[in-house]
Tab-separated table of C-alpha atoms in Angstrom:
chain	number	residue	atom	x	y	z
P	477	MET	CA	-38.917	17.920	-8.021
P	478	GLU	CA	-38.021	15.010	-10.454
P	479	SER	CA	-34.717	15.380	-12.078
P	480	SER	CA	-34.715	15.497	-15.903
P	481	PHE	CA	-31.281	13.411	-15.956
P	482	LYS	CA	-31.587	9.997	-17.306
P	483	TRP	CA	-29.281	8.139	-15.116
P	484	ARG	CA	-30.185	4.789	-16.369
P	485	ILE	CA	-28.140	5.588	-19.633
P	486	LEU	CA	-24.943	4.991	-17.523
P	487	ARG	CA	-25.456	1.379	-17.754
P	488	LYS	CA	-25.721	1.446	-21.346
P	489	LEU	CA	-22.538	3.511	-21.646
P	490	SER	CA	-20.565	1.398	-19.490
P	491	THR	CA	-21.910	-1.659	-21.591
P	492	CYS	CA	-20.283	0.107	-24.485
P	493	ALA	CA	-17.120	1.066	-22.509
P	494	PHE	CA	-17.020	-2.768	-22.038
P	495	VAL	CA	-17.459	-3.705	-25.584
P	496	VAL	CA	-14.765	-1.041	-26.513
P	497	MET	CA	-12.509	-2.773	-23.842
P	498	VAL	CA	-13.123	-6.375	-25.550
P	499	ILE	CA	-12.427	-5.013	-29.064
P	500	THR	CA	-9.318	-3.568	-27.841
P	501	GLN	CA	-8.082	-6.273	-26.227
P	502	LEU	CA	-8.696	-8.398	-29.220
P	503	LEU	CA	-6.888	-6.036	-31.336
P	504	GLY	CA	-4.040	-5.884	-28.964
P	505	TRP	CA	-3.990	-9.861	-28.986
P	506	TYR	CA	-3.981	-10.213	-32.749
P	507	HIS	CA	-1.429	-7.199	-32.870
P	508	LEU	CA	0.738	-9.283	-30.423
P	509	MET	CA	0.744	-12.330	-32.876
P	510	GLN	CA	1.604	-10.503	-35.491
P	511	LEU	CA	5.133	-9.825	-34.170
P	512	ASP	CA	7.961	-11.661	-35.923
P	513	ASP	CA	11.759	-11.804	-36.048
P	514	ALA	CA	11.433	-9.553	-39.125
P	515	THR	CA	9.705	-6.660	-37.290
P	516	ILE	CA	12.076	-7.399	-34.100
P	517	ASP	CA	15.275	-6.672	-36.325
P	518	ASN	CA	13.919	-3.754	-37.957
P	519	PRO	CA	14.099	-0.713	-35.634
P	520	ILE	CA	11.444	1.459	-37.517
P	521	ALA	CA	9.082	-1.396	-37.362
P	522	ARG	CA	9.889	-2.107	-33.925
P	523	GLY	CA	9.173	1.228	-32.875
P	524	ALA	CA	5.649	1.382	-34.969
P	525	TRP	CA	4.651	-1.814	-33.567
P	526	SER	CA	5.364	-0.884	-30.068
P	527	GLN	CA	3.796	2.386	-30.564
P	528	ARG	CA	0.667	0.778	-31.515
P	529	GLN	CA	0.876	-1.878	-28.695
P	530	HIS	CA	0.781	0.923	-26.229
P	531	PHE	CA	-1.960	2.266	-28.062
P	532	TYR	CA	-3.970	-0.665	-27.536
P	533	ASP	CA	-3.066	-0.953	-23.935
P	534	ARG	CA	-3.740	2.711	-22.966
P	535	LEU	CA	-7.140	2.396	-24.707
P	536	GLY	CA	-7.846	-0.828	-23.221
P	537	LEU	CA	-7.087	0.459	-19.726
P	538	ILE	CA	-8.999	3.755	-20.385
P	539	SER	CA	-12.183	1.492	-21.273
P	540	LEU	CA	-11.832	-0.393	-18.207
P	541	LEU	CA	-11.615	2.613	-15.909
P	542	LEU	CA	-14.476	4.048	-17.918
P	543	PHE	CA	-16.709	0.890	-17.482
P	544	LEU	CA	-15.829	0.463	-13.723
P	545	ALA	CA	-16.778	4.289	-12.819
P	546	LEU	CA	-19.909	4.170	-14.829
P	547	ARG	CA	-21.261	0.906	-13.309
P	548	ILE	CA	-20.346	1.940	-9.925
P	549	ALA	CA	-21.925	5.264	-10.392
P	550	TYR	CA	-25.113	3.380	-11.947
P	551	TRP	CA	-25.371	1.013	-8.912
P	552	ILE	CA	-25.064	4.187	-6.644
P	553	LEU	CA	-27.833	6.060	-8.396
P	554	GLU	CA	-30.076	2.896	-8.481
P	555	TYR	CA	-29.555	2.171	-4.928
P	556	THR	CA	-30.574	5.880	-3.771
P	557	HIS	CA	-33.604	5.929	-6.185
P	558	LYS	CA	-34.750	2.701	-4.909
P	559	ARG	CA	-34.209	4.028	-1.081
P	560	ARG	CA	-35.964	7.146	-2.073
P	561	LEU	CA	-39.209	4.920	-3.820
P	562	VAL	CA	-39.077	2.968	-0.482
P	563	ALA	CA	-39.188	6.156	1.801
P	564	SER	CA	-42.088	7.427	-0.338
P	565	ASN	CA	-44.008	4.538	-0.320
P	566	LYS	CA	-43.150	3.679	3.227
P	567	GLY	CA	-41.992	0.242	2.451
P	568	GLU	CA	-44.131	-0.832	-0.201
P	569	GLY	CA	-41.401	0.072	-3.135
P	570	TRP	CA	-39.760	-3.237	-2.813
P	571	LYS	CA	-42.940	-5.397	-3.660
P	572	ASN	CA	-42.799	-4.406	-7.080
P	573	LYS	CA	-39.366	-6.106	-7.612
């Protein structure tokens, strides 16, 4: 019985998570470059700056973990799919690769 779950979508989702992680890190770097003496001296601006930096750090970490989890799940599913294909074709499944 064939599963209706399209497991190859995990690779696309992990790529999207990677892109989000890269964009978030670039925004975090740009935000870090905006830190100047006026921001450090003003407690309200410093608090807003640190909250935004914390948000970028948290979003980057979540994106990284999501990327790794989805990519590992994809590799496991791809490996088991190929093993089943080899078992069903009695060793002829790897010739197509």
